[in-house]
Amino acid sequence: MRFSDNGYYIERYVKCDNCGMLIYDEGQKAEILGIEKLFCSDWCTQWATARANGIEEPKIPLPREGIHETA
């Protein structure tokens, strides 16, 4: 999500290219099959990479705190 310069309104919504969760900060950029994508977490980046490499159901363990930190 990108706020306006004055912070009073939302300029545009930015979502993770894997799970669709709103990204409030800069997110994580990664290149998947030559296309630059934006992800909310390292887990989503790993999962999308595995899917792009032909793994139908990637078995990537979740971090202890979960993939989406809500601090």
Coordinates of N, CA and C in Angstrom, one line a residue:
M1 N 0.9 -1.1 0.0 CA 0.0 0.0 0.0 C 0.9 1.2 0.0
R2 N 0.6 2.2 -0.8 CA 1.4 3.4 -0.9 C 0.6 4.6 -0.5
F3 N 1.0 5.2 0.6 CA 0.3 6.4 1.0 C 0.8 7.6 0.3
S4 N -0.1 8.6 0.2 CA 0.3 9.9 -0.4 C 1.4 10.5 0.3
D5 N 2.0 11.6 -0.3 CA 3.2 12.3 0.4 C 2.7 12.9 1.7
N6 N 1.5 13.3 1.8 CA 1.1 13.9 3.1 C 0.5 12.9 4.0
G7 N 0.4 11.6 3.6 CA -0.1 10.5 4.4 C -1.6 10.5 4.7
Y8 N -2.4 11.3 4.1 CA -3.8 11.4 4.4 C -4.6 10.4 3.6
Y9 N -4.1 9.9 2.5 CA -4.9 9.0 1.7 C -4.0 7.9 1.0
I10 N -4.6 6.9 0.6 CA -3.9 5.8 -0.1 C -3.8 6.1 -1.6
E11 N -2.5 6.2 -2.1 CA -2.3 6.5 -3.5 C -2.5 5.3 -4.4
R12 N -2.1 4.1 -3.9 CA -2.4 2.9 -4.7 C -2.1 1.7 -3.8
Y13 N -2.8 0.6 -4.1 CA -2.7 -0.6 -3.3 C -1.6 -1.5 -4.0
V14 N -0.7 -2.0 -3.2 CA 0.4 -2.9 -3.7 C 0.2 -4.2 -3.0
K15 N 0.1 -5.3 -3.8 CA -0.1 -6.6 -3.3 C 1.0 -7.6 -3.7
C16 N 1.2 -8.6 -2.8 CA 2.2 -9.6 -3.1 C 1.8 -10.4 -4.3
D17 N 2.7 -10.6 -5.2 CA 2.4 -11.3 -6.5 C 2.2 -12.8 -6.2
N18 N 2.4 -13.3 -5.0 CA 2.1 -14.7 -4.7 C 0.8 -14.9 -4.0
C19 N 0.7 -14.2 -2.8 CA -0.5 -14.5 -2.0 C -1.5 -13.4 -2.0
G20 N -1.2 -12.2 -2.5 CA -2.1 -11.1 -2.6 C -2.3 -10.3 -1.4
M21 N -1.4 -10.5 -0.4 CA -1.5 -9.7 0.9 C -1.0 -8.3 0.5
L22 N -1.6 -7.3 1.2 CA -1.1 -5.9 1.0 C 0.3 -5.7 1.5
I23 N 1.1 -5.0 0.8 CA 2.5 -4.7 1.2 C 2.5 -3.3 1.6
Y24 N 2.9 -3.0 2.9 CA 2.9 -1.7 3.4 C 4.3 -1.0 3.3
D25 N 5.3 -1.8 3.2 CA 6.7 -1.3 3.1 C 7.2 -1.5 1.6
E26 N 8.4 -1.7 1.5 CA 9.0 -1.8 0.1 C 8.8 -3.2 -0.4
G27 N 8.6 -4.2 0.4 CA 8.5 -5.6 -0.1 C 9.8 -6.2 -0.5
Q28 N 9.7 -7.3 -1.1 CA 10.9 -8.0 -1.6 C 10.8 -8.2 -3.1
K29 N 11.7 -7.6 -3.9 CA 11.7 -7.8 -5.3 C 12.5 -9.0 -5.7
A30 N 12.0 -9.8 -6.6 CA 12.7 -11.0 -7.1 C 12.4 -11.2 -8.6
E31 N 13.3 -11.8 -9.3 CA 13.0 -12.1 -10.7 C 12.6 -13.6 -10.8
I32 N 11.5 -13.9 -11.4 CA 11.0 -15.2 -11.6 C 10.8 -15.4 -13.1
L33 N 11.5 -16.4 -13.6 CA 11.5 -16.6 -15.1 C 11.6 -15.4 -15.9
G34 N 12.5 -14.5 -15.5 CA 12.8 -13.3 -16.2 C 11.9 -12.1 -16.0
I35 N 10.9 -12.3 -15.1 CA 9.9 -11.3 -14.9 C 10.1 -10.8 -13.4
E36 N 10.3 -9.5 -13.3 CA 10.4 -8.9 -11.9 C 9.1 -8.9 -11.2
K37 N 9.1 -9.5 -10.0 CA 7.9 -9.5 -9.2 C 8.1 -9.0 -7.8
L38 N 7.1 -8.7 -7.1 CA 7.2 -8.1 -5.7 C 6.5 -9.1 -4.7
F39 N 7.2 -9.4 -3.7 CA 6.6 -10.3 -2.7 C 6.6 -9.7 -1.3
C40 N 5.7 -10.3 -0.4 CA 5.6 -9.8 0.9 C 6.6 -10.4 1.9
S41 N 7.2 -11.6 1.5 CA 8.1 -12.3 2.4 C 9.0 -13.2 1.7
D42 N 10.0 -13.7 2.4 CA 11.0 -14.6 1.7 C 10.3 -15.9 1.4
W43 N 9.3 -16.4 2.2 CA 8.6 -17.6 2.0 C 7.8 -17.5 0.7
C44 N 7.2 -16.4 0.4 CA 6.4 -16.2 -0.8 C 7.3 -16.2 -2.0
T45 N 8.5 -15.7 -1.9 CA 9.5 -15.7 -2.9 C 10.0 -17.1 -3.2
Q46 N 10.3 -17.9 -2.2 CA 10.7 -19.3 -2.4 C 9.6 -20.1 -3.0
W47 N 8.4 -19.9 -2.6 CA 7.2 -20.7 -3.1 C 7.0 -20.4 -4.5
A48 N 7.0 -19.1 -4.9 CA 6.8 -18.8 -6.3 C 7.9 -19.3 -7.2
T49 N 9.2 -19.3 -6.7 CA 10.3 -19.8 -7.5 C 10.2 -21.3 -7.7
A50 N 9.8 -22.0 -6.6 CA 9.6 -23.5 -6.8 C 8.4 -23.8 -7.8
R51 N 7.4 -23.0 -7.7 CA 6.3 -23.2 -8.7 C 6.7 -23.0 -10.1
A52 N 7.5 -21.9 -10.3 CA 8.0 -21.6 -11.6 C 9.0 -22.6 -12.1
N53 N 9.6 -23.4 -11.2 CA 10.5 -24.4 -11.6 C 9.8 -25.8 -11.8
G54 N 8.5 -25.8 -11.8 CA 7.7 -27.0 -12.1 C 7.3 -27.8 -10.9
I55 N 7.5 -27.4 -9.7 CA 7.1 -28.1 -8.6 C 5.6 -27.8 -8.3
E56 N 4.7 -28.7 -8.4 CA 3.3 -28.4 -8.3 C 2.8 -28.0 -6.9
E57 N 3.3 -28.7 -5.9 CA 3.0 -28.4 -4.5 C 4.3 -28.3 -3.7
P58 N 4.9 -27.1 -3.7 CA 6.1 -26.9 -3.0 C 6.0 -27.2 -1.5
K59 N 6.9 -27.9 -0.9 CA 6.9 -28.2 0.5 C 8.0 -27.3 1.2
I60 N 7.6 -26.0 1.4 CA 8.5 -25.1 2.0 C 8.0 -24.8 3.4
P61 N 8.8 -25.2 4.4 CA 8.4 -25.0 5.8 C 8.2 -23.5 6.1
L62 N 7.1 -23.3 6.9 CA 6.8 -21.9 7.3 C 7.8 -21.5 8.4
P63 N 8.2 -20.2 8.5 CA 9.0 -19.8 9.6 C 8.2 -19.8 10.9
R64 N 8.9 -19.9 12.0 CA 8.2 -20.0 13.3 C 7.2 -18.9 13.5
E65 N 7.5 -17.7 13.1 CA 6.6 -16.5 13.3 C 5.5 -16.4 12.2
G66 N 5.5 -17.3 11.3 CA 4.6 -17.3 10.2 C 5.2 -16.4 9.0
I67 N 4.5 -16.5 7.9 CA 5.0 -15.7 6.7 C 4.7 -14.3 6.8
H68 N 3.6 -13.9 7.5 CA 3.2 -12.5 7.5 C 3.4 -12.0 9.0
E69 N 4.4 -11.1 9.1 CA 4.6 -10.5 10.5 C 3.6 -9.4 10.7
T70 N 3.0 -9.4 11.8 CA 2.0 -8.3 12.1 C 2.5 -7.6 13.4
A71 N 3.5 -6.8 13.3 CA 4.1 -6.2 14.5 C 3.6 -4.7 14.6

